[in-house]
Amino acid sequence: EYNKNPQESAYYAVAKPEGNLEIRFKVDYEFTGDVPEGVEPPETTYYEKNTGATVENTPTVPEGYTFTGWSTDDVTPDNGNFTVTDDVLFVGEWSKVYKVNYIYTGEVPEGADALPETKEYKAGENVNVEATASNVGDYVFVGWNCDDIVTAGGDFTMPAHDVTFYGHFKIPVSGVVINTGNITLNENDETKIEITVNPEDATIKDVIYESGDDTIVTVITGDSEFQLKRNKNGEFTGITRVNLLDT
């Protein structure tokens, strides 16, 4: 018997000149998952029984996808080679992948750690945020942050889009200028003392203002002014100490 359309049969017979029939088996390839547009699996090939065959090469993988490679339960290839004794089906799974990027913002001190490598993950995979960068001298790294990602214990579930984490260093204050002269306060009086922080874009700005006069209330602020309040009778006429604090 001779099947004129081998594509519709698991195998087909070929009539040989001497009148004998020869059975051939097919080796087929199939894609599953998120197959990229325009990518087609290899064509079906047919082999005589006990003929050697080689697994087709992995297809070119476009940006934004990953390919698992060819797998089958029908044969066990050895370095990509196998013997055809029956029909064989190879299956290759495609998946979309998304990137996790890391970027420094602001002033980056010389000698800062190299940025973590960009990695790709499937949507739904668990991702561990890379370790924080090392501090460099007076520059303190504040960690990796991403507005649209919520982490738990440094992990998060990969969404179906790229993710970028931003990290910056606290710039140390190089100086504080108190822009005022002598001050006299009565009980329950309040006043403000203006200060200038250098450099202007420093991120470590919190300052403690203290006086050697124990009748002066110490006030801590996190911006560019102090507020002092007198709590007993007496006069306050000076500044004794200004300390810079790490935020």
Coordinates of N, CA and C in Angstrom, one line a residue:
E1 N 0.9 -1.2 0.0 CA 0.0 0.0 0.0 C 0.9 1.2 0.0
Y2 N 0.5 2.3 -0.7 CA 1.3 3.5 -0.8 C 0.4 4.7 -0.5
N3 N 0.8 5.5 0.5 CA 0.1 6.7 0.9 C 0.7 7.9 0.1
K4 N -0.1 8.5 -0.7 CA 0.3 9.6 -1.5 C 0.5 10.9 -0.7
N5 N -0.1 11.0 0.5 CA -0.1 12.2 1.3 C 0.5 11.8 2.7
P6 N 1.8 11.7 2.8 CA 2.4 11.3 4.1 C 2.1 12.3 5.2
Q7 N 1.7 13.6 4.9 CA 1.5 14.5 6.0 C 0.2 14.1 6.9
E8 N -0.6 13.3 6.3 CA -1.9 12.9 7.0 C -1.7 11.6 7.8
S9 N -0.5 11.0 7.8 CA -0.4 9.7 8.4 C 0.8 9.7 9.3
A10 N 0.8 8.9 10.3 CA 1.9 8.8 11.3 C 3.1 8.3 10.6
Y11 N 3.0 7.5 9.6 CA 4.1 7.0 8.8 C 3.5 6.7 7.4
Y12 N 4.4 6.4 6.5 CA 3.9 6.0 5.2 C 4.9 5.0 4.5
A13 N 4.4 4.3 3.5 CA 5.1 3.3 2.9 C 5.6 3.7 1.5
V14 N 6.8 3.4 1.2 CA 7.4 3.7 -0.1 C 7.5 2.4 -0.9
A15 N 7.0 2.4 -2.1 CA 7.1 1.2 -2.9 C 8.5 1.2 -3.6
K16 N 9.3 0.1 -3.3 CA 10.6 0.0 -3.9 C 10.6 -0.8 -5.2
P17 N 11.6 -0.6 -6.0 CA 11.5 -1.3 -7.4 C 11.3 -2.8 -7.3
E18 N 11.8 -3.4 -6.3 CA 11.6 -4.9 -6.3 C 10.3 -5.3 -5.7
G19 N 9.4 -4.3 -5.5 CA 8.0 -4.6 -5.0 C 7.8 -4.6 -3.6
N20 N 8.9 -4.5 -2.8 CA 8.8 -4.4 -1.3 C 8.3 -3.1 -0.8
L21 N 7.7 -3.0 0.3 CA 7.3 -1.8 0.9 C 8.3 -1.4 2.0
E22 N 8.6 -0.1 2.1 CA 9.5 0.4 3.1 C 8.8 1.4 4.0
I23 N 8.8 1.2 5.3 CA 8.1 2.1 6.2 C 9.0 3.2 6.7
R24 N 8.5 4.4 6.6 CA 9.2 5.6 7.1 C 8.5 6.3 8.2
F25 N 9.3 6.9 9.1 CA 8.7 7.5 10.3 C 9.0 9.0 10.3
K26 N 8.1 9.8 10.9 CA 8.4 11.3 10.8 C 9.0 11.8 12.1
V27 N 9.7 12.8 11.9 CA 10.3 13.6 13.1 C 9.7 15.0 12.9
D28 N 8.9 15.4 13.9 CA 8.1 16.6 13.8 C 8.5 17.6 14.9
Y29 N 8.3 18.9 14.7 CA 8.6 19.9 15.7 C 7.4 20.8 15.9
E30 N 7.2 21.2 17.2 CA 6.0 22.0 17.5 C 6.4 23.1 18.6
F31 N 5.8 24.3 18.4 CA 6.0 25.3 19.4 C 4.8 25.4 20.3
T32 N 5.1 25.8 21.6 CA 4.0 26.1 22.5 C 4.4 27.4 23.2
G33 N 3.4 28.0 24.0 CA 3.6 29.2 24.7 C 3.4 30.4 23.9
D34 N 4.1 31.5 24.3 CA 4.0 32.8 23.6 C 5.0 32.8 22.4
V35 N 4.5 32.3 21.3 CA 5.4 32.2 20.1 C 5.6 33.6 19.5
P36 N 6.8 34.0 19.2 CA 7.0 35.3 18.6 C 6.4 35.3 17.2
E37 N 6.0 36.5 16.8 CA 5.4 36.6 15.4 C 6.4 36.3 14.4
G38 N 6.0 35.5 13.4 CA 6.9 35.3 12.2 C 7.9 34.1 12.4
V39 N 7.9 33.5 13.6 CA 8.8 32.4 13.9 C 8.1 31.1 13.7
E40 N 8.6 30.2 12.8 CA 8.0 29.0 12.5 C 8.9 27.8 12.9
P41 N 8.3 26.7 13.3 CA 9.1 25.5 13.7 C 9.7 24.8 12.4
P42 N 10.7 24.0 12.6 CA 11.3 23.3 11.5 C 10.3 22.4 10.8
E43 N 10.5 22.2 9.5 CA 9.6 21.3 8.8 C 9.7 19.8 9.2
T44 N 8.6 19.1 9.0 CA 8.6 17.7 9.3 C 9.6 16.9 8.4
T45 N 10.3 16.0 8.9 CA 11.2 15.2 8.0 C 10.9 13.7 8.3
Y46 N 11.2 12.9 7.3 CA 10.9 11.4 7.3 C 12.1 10.6 7.2
Y47 N 12.2 9.5 8.0 CA 13.3 8.7 8.0 C 12.9 7.2 7.9
E48 N 13.8 6.4 7.3 CA 13.6 5.0 7.4 C 13.9 4.5 8.9
K49 N 13.4 3.4 9.2 CA 13.6 2.8 10.6 C 15.1 2.6 10.8
N50 N 15.5 2.9 12.0 CA 16.9 2.7 12.5 C 17.9 3.6 11.8
T51 N 17.4 4.7 11.2 CA 18.2 5.7 10.6 C 18.6 6.7 11.6
G52 N 19.9 7.2 11.5 CA 20.3 8.2 12.5 C 19.8 9.6 12.1
A53 N 19.5 10.4 13.0 CA 19.0 11.8 12.8 C 19.6 12.8 13.8
T54 N 19.5 14.0 13.5 CA 20.0 15.1 14.4 C 18.9 16.1 14.8
V55 N 18.9 16.5 16.0 CA 17.9 17.5 16.5 C 18.2 18.8 15.8
E56 N 17.1 19.4 15.3 CA 17.3 20.7 14.7 C 17.9 21.8 15.6
N57 N 18.5 22.8 15.1 CA 19.1 23.8 15.9 C 18.0 24.7 16.6
T58 N 18.4 25.3 17.7 CA 17.5 26.2 18.4 C 17.3 27.4 17.5
P59 N 16.0 27.8 17.4 CA 15.7 29.0 16.5 C 16.3 30.3 17.1
T60 N 16.5 31.3 16.3 CA 17.0 32.6 16.7 C 15.9 33.2 17.7
V61 N 16.4 33.6 18.9 CA 15.5 34.1 19.9 C 15.4 35.6 19.8
P62 N 14.2 36.2 19.5 CA 14.1 37.7 19.4 C 14.2 38.3 20.8
E63 N 14.5 39.6 20.8 CA 14.5 40.4 22.0 C 13.1 40.3 22.7
G64 N 13.2 40.1 24.1 CA 12.0 40.0 24.9 C 11.4 38.6 25.0
Y65 N 12.1 37.6 24.5 CA 11.6 36.2 24.5 C 12.7 35.3 25.1
T66 N 12.2 34.1 25.5 CA 13.2 33.1 25.9 C 12.6 31.8 25.3
F67 N 13.5 30.9 24.9 CA 13.1 29.6 24.3 C 13.8 28.5 25.1
T68 N 13.0 27.5 25.5 CA 13.5 26.4 26.4 C 14.4 25.4 25.8
G69 N 14.3 25.4 24.4 CA 15.1 24.3 23.7 C 14.1 23.2 23.4
W70 N 14.6 22.2 22.6 CA 13.7 21.1 22.1 C 13.7 20.0 23.2
S71 N 12.5 19.5 23.5 CA 12.4 18.4 24.4 C 11.4 17.4 23.8
T72 N 11.6 16.1 24.2 CA 10.7 15.0 23.7 C 10.8 13.9 24.7
D73 N 9.7 13.1 24.7 CA 9.6 11.9 25.5 C 9.8 10.7 24.6
D74 N 10.0 10.9 23.3 CA 10.0 9.8 22.4 C 11.4 9.2 22.2
V75 N 12.5 10.0 22.3 CA 13.8 9.5 22.2 C 14.7 10.2 23.2
T76 N 15.9 9.7 23.4 CA 16.9 10.3 24.3 C 18.1 10.7 23.4
P77 N 18.2 11.9 22.9 CA 19.3 12.3 22.0 C 20.6 12.3 22.8
D78 N 21.7 11.9 22.1 CA 23.1 11.9 22.6 C 23.8 13.0 21.9
N79 N 24.1 14.1 22.5 CA 24.8 15.2 21.8 C 24.0 15.7 20.6
G80 N 22.7 15.6 20.7 CA 21.8 16.0 19.6 C 21.5 15.0 18.6
N81 N 22.1 13.8 18.7 CA 21.9 12.7 17.8 C 21.0 11.6 18.4
F82 N 20.2 11.0 17.5 CA 19.3 9.9 18.0 C 19.0 9.0 16.8
T83 N 18.5 7.8 17.1 CA 18.1 6.8 16.1 C 16.6 6.8 16.0
V84 N 16.1 6.8 14.7 CA 14.6 6.9 14.5 C 14.1 5.4 14.5
T85 N 13.3 5.1 15.4 CA 12.6 3.8 15.4 C 11.1 3.9 15.4
D86 N 10.6 5.1 15.5 CA 9.2 5.4 15.5 C 9.0 6.9 15.3
D87 N 7.8 7.3 15.2 CA 7.6 8.8 15.1 C 8.1 9.5 16.3
V88 N 8.6 10.7 16.1 CA 9.2 11.5 17.2 C 8.6 12.9 17.1
L89 N 8.2 13.5 18.2 CA 7.8 14.8 18.3 C 8.6 15.6 19.3
F90 N 9.3 16.7 18.8 CA 10.0 17.6 19.6 C 9.2 18.8 19.9
V91 N 9.1 19.3 21.2 CA 8.4 20.4 21.6 C 9.3 21.5 22.1
G92 N 9.1 22.7 21.7 CA 9.9 23.9 22.2 C 8.9 24.9 22.8
E93 N 9.2 25.4 24.0 CA 8.3 26.4 24.6 C 8.9 27.8 24.6
W94 N 8.0 28.7 24.1 CA 8.4 30.1 24.1 C 7.8 30.9 25.3
S95 N 8.5 31.8 25.8 CA 7.9 32.7 26.9 C 8.3 34.1 26.7
K96 N 7.5 35.1 27.0 CA 7.9 36.5 27.0 C 8.6 36.7 28.3
V97 N 9.6 37.6 28.2 CA 10.4 37.9 29.4 C 10.5 39.4 29.5
Y98 N 10.7 39.9 30.8 CA 10.8 41.3 31.0 C 12.0 41.6 31.9
K99 N 12.5 42.9 31.7 CA 13.8 43.2 32.3 C 13.6 43.9 33.6
V100 N 14.6 43.6 34.5 CA 14.8 44.3 35.8 C 16.1 45.1 35.7
N101 N 16.0 46.5 35.7 CA 17.2 47.3 35.5 C 17.5 48.1 36.8
Y102 N 18.7 48.5 36.9 CA 19.2 49.3 38.1 C 19.9 50.5 37.6
I103 N 19.5 51.7 38.1 CA 20.1 53.0 37.7 C 20.5 53.8 38.9
Y104 N 21.7 54.4 38.9 CA 22.0 55.4 39.9 C 21.4 56.8 39.5
T105 N 20.9 57.6 40.5 CA 20.5 58.9 40.2 C 21.3 59.9 41.1
G106 N 21.3 61.1 40.7 CA 22.0 62.1 41.5 C 23.5 62.0 41.4
E107 N 24.2 62.5 42.4 CA 25.7 62.5 42.4 C 26.2 61.1 42.8
V108 N 27.0 60.5 42.0 CA 27.5 59.2 42.2 C 29.0 59.4 42.6
P109 N 29.4 59.0 43.8 CA 30.8 59.2 44.2 C 31.7 58.3 43.4
E110 N 33.0 58.8 43.2 CA 34.0 58.0 42.6 C 34.3 56.7 43.4
G111 N 34.3 55.6 42.8 CA 34.6 54.3 43.5 C 33.3 53.6 43.9
A112 N 32.1 54.1 43.4 CA 30.9 53.4 43.7 C 30.8 52.1 43.1
D113 N 30.1 51.1 43.7 CA 30.0 49.8 43.1 C 29.4 49.9 41.7
A114 N 29.8 48.9 40.8 CA 29.2 48.8 39.5 C 27.7 48.5 39.7
L115 N 26.9 49.0 38.7 CA 25.5 48.7 38.8 C 25.2 47.2 38.6
P116 N 24.2 46.6 39.3 CA 23.9 45.2 39.0 C 23.5 45.0 37.6
E117 N 23.8 43.8 37.1 CA 23.4 43.5 35.7 C 21.9 43.5 35.5
T118 N 21.5 43.9 34.3 CA 20.1 43.7 33.9 C 19.8 42.2 33.7
K119 N 18.7 41.8 34.3 CA 18.2 40.4 34.2 C 16.8 40.3 33.6
E120 N 16.5 39.2 33.1 CA 15.2 39.0 32.5 C 14.4 37.9 33.2
Y121 N 13.1 38.1 33.4 CA 12.2 37.2 34.1 C 10.9 37.1 33.4
K122 N 10.3 35.9 33.6 CA 8.9 35.7 33.1 C 7.9 36.4 34.1
A123 N 6.8 36.9 33.6 CA 5.8 37.4 34.4 C 5.3 36.3 35.4
G124 N 5.2 36.7 36.7 CA 4.8 35.8 37.7 C 6.0 35.2 38.5
E125 N 7.2 35.3 37.9 CA 8.4 34.7 38.6 C 8.7 35.6 39.9
N126 N 9.3 34.9 40.9 CA 9.8 35.6 42.0 C 11.1 36.2 41.8
V127 N 11.3 37.5 42.1 CA 12.5 38.2 41.9 C 13.1 38.7 43.2
N128 N 14.4 38.6 43.4 CA 15.0 39.1 44.6 C 15.8 40.4 44.2
V129 N 15.5 41.5 44.8 CA 16.2 42.7 44.5 C 17.6 42.6 44.9
E130 N 18.5 43.1 44.0 CA 19.9 43.0 44.2 C 20.3 43.7 45.5
A131 N 21.5 43.3 46.1 CA 22.0 43.9 47.3 C 22.3 45.4 47.1
T132 N 22.2 46.1 48.2 CA 22.5 47.5 48.2 C 23.9 47.8 47.9
A133 N 24.2 48.9 47.3 CA 25.6 49.3 47.0 C 26.3 49.7 48.3
S134 N 27.6 49.6 48.3 CA 28.4 49.9 49.5 C 28.5 51.5 49.6
N135 N 28.6 51.9 50.9 CA 28.9 53.3 51.1 C 30.3 53.7 50.7
V136 N 30.4 54.9 50.2 CA 31.7 55.4 49.8 C 32.1 56.6 50.6
G137 N 33.1 56.5 51.5 CA 33.5 57.6 52.3 C 32.3 58.1 53.1
D138 N 32.0 59.4 53.0 CA 30.9 60.1 53.6 C 29.6 59.9 52.8
Y139 N 29.6 59.3 51.7 CA 28.4 59.1 50.9 C 27.7 57.8 51.3
V140 N 26.5 57.9 51.7 CA 25.7 56.8 52.2 C 24.7 56.4 51.1
F141 N 24.7 55.1 50.7 CA 23.7 54.6 49.8 C 22.4 54.3 50.5
V142 N 21.3 54.9 49.9 CA 20.0 54.8 50.6 C 19.2 53.6 50.2
G143 N 19.6 52.8 49.2 CA 18.9 51.6 48.8 C 18.2 51.7 47.4
W144 N 17.7 50.6 46.9 CA 17.0 50.6 45.6 C 15.5 50.8 45.8
N145 N 14.9 51.7 45.0 CA 13.5 52.0 45.1 C 12.8 52.0 43.7
C146 N 11.6 51.5 43.7 CA 10.8 51.5 42.5 C 9.4 51.9 42.8
D147 N 8.8 52.9 42.2 CA 7.5 53.4 42.6 C 6.4 52.4 42.4
D148 N 6.5 51.6 41.3 CA 5.3 50.7 41.0 C 5.5 49.3 41.4
I149 N 6.5 49.1 42.3 CA 6.7 47.7 42.8 C 6.7 47.7 44.3
V150 N 6.0 46.7 44.9 CA 6.0 46.5 46.3 C 6.8 45.3 46.7
T151 N 7.8 45.4 47.5 CA 8.7 44.3 47.8 C 8.3 43.8 49.2
A152 N 8.6 42.5 49.4 CA 8.4 41.9 50.7 C 9.6 41.1 51.1
G153 N 10.4 41.6 52.0 CA 11.6 41.0 52.4 C 12.7 41.0 51.2
G154 N 12.6 42.0 50.4 CA 13.5 42.1 49.3 C 13.1 41.4 48.0
D155 N 11.9 40.8 48.1 CA 11.4 40.0 46.9 C 10.1 40.6 46.4
F156 N 9.9 40.4 45.1 CA 8.6 40.8 44.5 C 8.3 39.8 43.3
T157 N 7.0 39.9 42.9 CA 6.5 39.1 41.8 C 6.7 39.9 40.5
M158 N 7.3 39.3 39.5 CA 7.6 40.0 38.3 C 6.3 40.3 37.5
P159 N 6.0 41.6 37.2 CA 4.8 42.0 36.4 C 5.1 41.8 34.9
A160 N 4.1 42.0 34.1 CA 4.2 41.8 32.7 C 4.7 43.1 32.0
H161 N 5.8 43.7 32.6 CA 6.4 44.8 32.0 C 7.8 45.0 32.6
D162 N 8.7 45.8 32.0 CA 10.0 46.0 32.5 C 9.9 46.8 33.8
V163 N 10.9 46.6 34.7 CA 11.0 47.3 36.0 C 12.3 47.9 36.1
T164 N 12.3 49.2 36.6 CA 13.6 49.9 36.9 C 13.7 50.3 38.3
F165 N 14.8 49.9 39.0 CA 15.0 50.3 40.4 C 16.0 51.5 40.4
Y166 N 15.8 52.5 41.2 CA 16.6 53.7 41.2 C 17.3 53.7 42.6
G167 N 18.6 54.1 42.6 CA 19.3 54.2 43.9 C 20.1 55.5 43.9
H168 N 20.2 56.1 45.0 CA 21.1 57.3 45.1 C 21.9 57.3 46.4
F169 N 22.9 58.2 46.4 CA 23.7 58.3 47.6 C 23.4 59.7 48.3
K170 N 23.4 59.7 49.6 CA 23.3 60.9 50.3 C 24.5 61.7 50.2
I171 N 24.4 63.0 49.8 CA 25.6 63.8 49.6 C 25.8 64.5 51.0
P172 N 27.0 64.3 51.5 CA 27.3 64.9 52.8 C 27.3 66.4 52.8
V173 N 26.9 67.0 53.9 CA 27.0 68.5 54.1 C 28.4 68.9 54.3
S174 N 28.8 69.9 53.5 CA 30.2 70.4 53.7 C 30.3 71.6 54.6
G175 N 29.1 72.2 54.9 CA 29.1 73.3 55.9 C 27.8 73.9 56.1
V176 N 27.6 74.5 57.3 CA 26.4 75.2 57.6 C 26.7 76.6 58.1
V177 N 26.0 77.6 57.5 CA 26.2 79.0 57.9 C 25.0 79.5 58.6
I178 N 25.2 80.0 59.8 CA 24.1 80.6 60.6 C 24.0 82.0 60.3
N179 N 22.8 82.4 59.7 CA 22.6 83.8 59.2 C 21.9 84.6 60.2
T180 N 22.5 84.9 61.4 CA 21.9 85.7 62.4 C 23.0 86.2 63.4
G181 N 22.6 87.2 64.2 CA 23.4 87.7 65.2 C 22.9 87.3 66.6
N182 N 23.1 88.2 67.6 CA 22.7 87.9 68.9 C 21.1 88.0 69.0
I183 N 20.6 87.2 69.9 CA 19.1 87.1 70.1 C 18.8 87.2 71.5
T184 N 17.8 88.0 71.9 CA 17.3 88.1 73.2 C 15.8 87.5 73.2
L185 N 15.5 86.6 74.1 CA 14.2 86.0 74.2 C 13.7 86.1 75.6
N186 N 12.4 86.4 75.7 CA 11.7 86.4 77.0 C 11.0 85.1 77.1
E187 N 10.4 84.8 78.2 CA 9.7 83.5 78.4 C 8.6 83.4 77.5
N188 N 8.5 82.2 76.8 CA 7.4 81.9 75.8 C 7.6 82.6 74.5
D189 N 8.7 83.4 74.3 CA 8.9 84.0 73.0 C 9.4 82.9 72.1
E190 N 9.2 83.2 70.8 CA 9.7 82.3 69.7 C 10.4 83.1 68.7
T191 N 11.4 82.5 68.1 CA 12.1 83.1 66.9 C 12.6 82.1 66.0
K192 N 13.0 82.5 64.8 CA 13.6 81.6 63.8 C 15.0 82.0 63.4
I193 N 15.8 81.1 63.3 CA 17.2 81.3 62.8 C 17.4 80.7 61.5
E194 N 17.7 81.5 60.5 CA 17.9 81.0 59.1 C 19.3 80.4 59.0
I195 N 19.4 79.4 58.3 CA 20.7 78.7 58.0 C 20.9 78.5 56.5
T196 N 22.1 78.4 56.1 CA 22.4 77.9 54.7 C 23.2 76.7 54.8
V197 N 22.8 75.6 54.0 CA 23.4 74.4 54.0 C 24.2 74.2 52.7
N198 N 25.5 73.8 52.8 CA 26.3 73.7 51.6 C 26.7 72.2 51.5
P199 N 26.7 71.6 50.3 CA 26.2 72.2 49.1 C 24.7 72.2 49.1
E200 N 24.1 73.0 48.2 CA 22.6 73.1 48.2 C 21.9 71.8 48.0
D201 N 22.4 70.9 47.2 CA 21.7 69.6 46.9 C 22.1 68.5 47.9
A202 N 22.7 68.9 49.1 CA 23.1 67.9 50.0 C 21.8 67.2 50.6
T203 N 21.9 65.9 50.8 CA 20.7 65.2 51.3 C 20.8 64.9 52.7
I204 N 21.9 65.2 53.4 CA 22.1 65.0 54.8 C 22.0 66.4 55.4
K205 N 20.8 66.8 55.8 CA 20.6 68.2 56.2 C 20.1 68.4 57.6
D206 N 19.7 67.3 58.3 CA 19.2 67.5 59.7 C 20.3 68.0 60.6
V207 N 19.9 69.0 61.4 CA 20.8 69.6 62.3 C 20.3 69.7 63.7
I208 N 21.1 69.5 64.7 CA 20.7 69.8 66.1 C 21.3 71.2 66.5
Y209 N 20.4 72.0 67.1 CA 20.9 73.3 67.6 C 20.9 73.2 69.1
E210 N 22.0 73.5 69.8 CA 22.0 73.4 71.2 C 22.6 74.7 71.8
S211 N 22.4 74.9 73.1 CA 22.9 76.1 73.8 C 23.5 75.6 75.1
G212 N 24.5 76.2 75.6 CA 25.1 75.9 76.9 C 24.2 76.5 78.0
D213 N 23.2 77.3 77.7 CA 22.3 77.9 78.6 C 21.1 76.9 78.8
D214 N 21.0 76.3 80.0 CA 20.0 75.2 80.1 C 18.5 75.8 80.2
T215 N 18.4 77.1 80.0 CA 17.1 77.7 80.0 C 16.6 77.7 78.5
I216 N 17.4 77.3 77.6 CA 17.0 77.3 76.2 C 16.5 75.9 75.8
V217 N 15.4 75.9 75.2 CA 14.9 74.6 74.7 C 15.6 74.3 73.3
T218 N 16.1 73.0 73.2 CA 16.7 72.6 72.0 C 15.7 72.1 71.0
V219 N 15.7 72.6 69.8 CA 14.7 72.2 68.8 C 15.5 71.6 67.6
I220 N 15.0 70.4 67.2 CA 15.5 69.7 66.0 C 14.6 69.9 64.8
T221 N 15.2 70.3 63.7 CA 14.5 70.5 62.5 C 15.1 69.7 61.4
G222 N 14.4 69.4 60.3 CA 14.9 68.6 59.2 C 15.1 69.4 57.9
D223 N 15.0 70.8 58.0 CA 15.1 71.6 56.8 C 16.1 72.7 57.0
S224 N 15.7 73.9 56.6 CA 16.7 75.0 56.6 C 16.4 76.1 57.6
E225 N 15.7 75.8 58.7 CA 15.6 76.8 59.8 C 15.4 76.1 61.1
F226 N 15.8 76.9 62.2 CA 15.6 76.4 63.6 C 14.5 77.3 64.2
Q227 N 13.8 76.7 65.1 CA 12.8 77.4 65.9 C 13.2 77.3 67.4
L228 N 13.5 78.3 68.1 CA 13.9 78.3 69.5 C 12.8 78.9 70.4
K229 N 12.6 78.4 71.6 CA 11.6 78.9 72.5 C 12.2 79.0 73.9
R230 N 12.0 80.2 74.5 CA 12.5 80.4 75.9 C 11.5 79.8 76.8
N231 N 12.0 79.1 77.9 CA 11.0 78.5 78.8 C 11.2 79.0 80.2
K232 N 12.1 80.0 80.4 CA 12.3 80.7 81.7 C 12.7 82.1 81.5
N233 N 12.7 82.9 82.5 CA 13.2 84.3 82.4 C 14.7 84.3 82.1
G234 N 15.1 85.2 81.3 CA 16.5 85.3 81.1 C 16.8 85.7 79.6
E235 N 18.0 85.8 79.3 CA 18.4 86.2 77.9 C 19.2 85.2 77.3
F236 N 19.0 85.0 76.0 CA 19.9 84.1 75.2 C 20.6 85.0 74.1
T237 N 21.9 84.9 74.2 CA 22.7 85.8 73.3 C 23.8 85.1 72.6
G238 N 23.5 84.0 72.0 CA 24.6 83.3 71.2 C 24.3 81.9 70.8
I239 N 25.2 81.3 70.1 CA 25.1 79.9 69.7 C 26.4 79.2 70.2
T240 N 26.2 78.0 70.8 CA 27.3 77.3 71.3 C 27.8 76.1 70.4
R241 N 26.8 75.5 69.8 CA 27.2 74.3 69.0 C 26.2 74.0 67.9
V242 N 26.6 73.5 66.8 CA 25.7 73.1 65.7 C 26.3 71.7 65.3
N243 N 25.5 70.6 65.4 CA 25.9 69.3 65.0 C 25.2 68.9 63.7
L244 N 25.9 68.2 62.8 CA 25.2 67.6 61.6 C 24.8 66.2 61.9
L245 N 23.6 65.8 61.5 CA 23.1 64.5 61.8 C 22.9 63.8 60.5
D246 N 23.1 62.5 60.4 CA 22.7 61.7 59.3 C 21.3 61.4 59.3
T247 N 20.6 61.7 58.2 CA 19.1 61.5 58.1 C 18.8 60.0 58.1

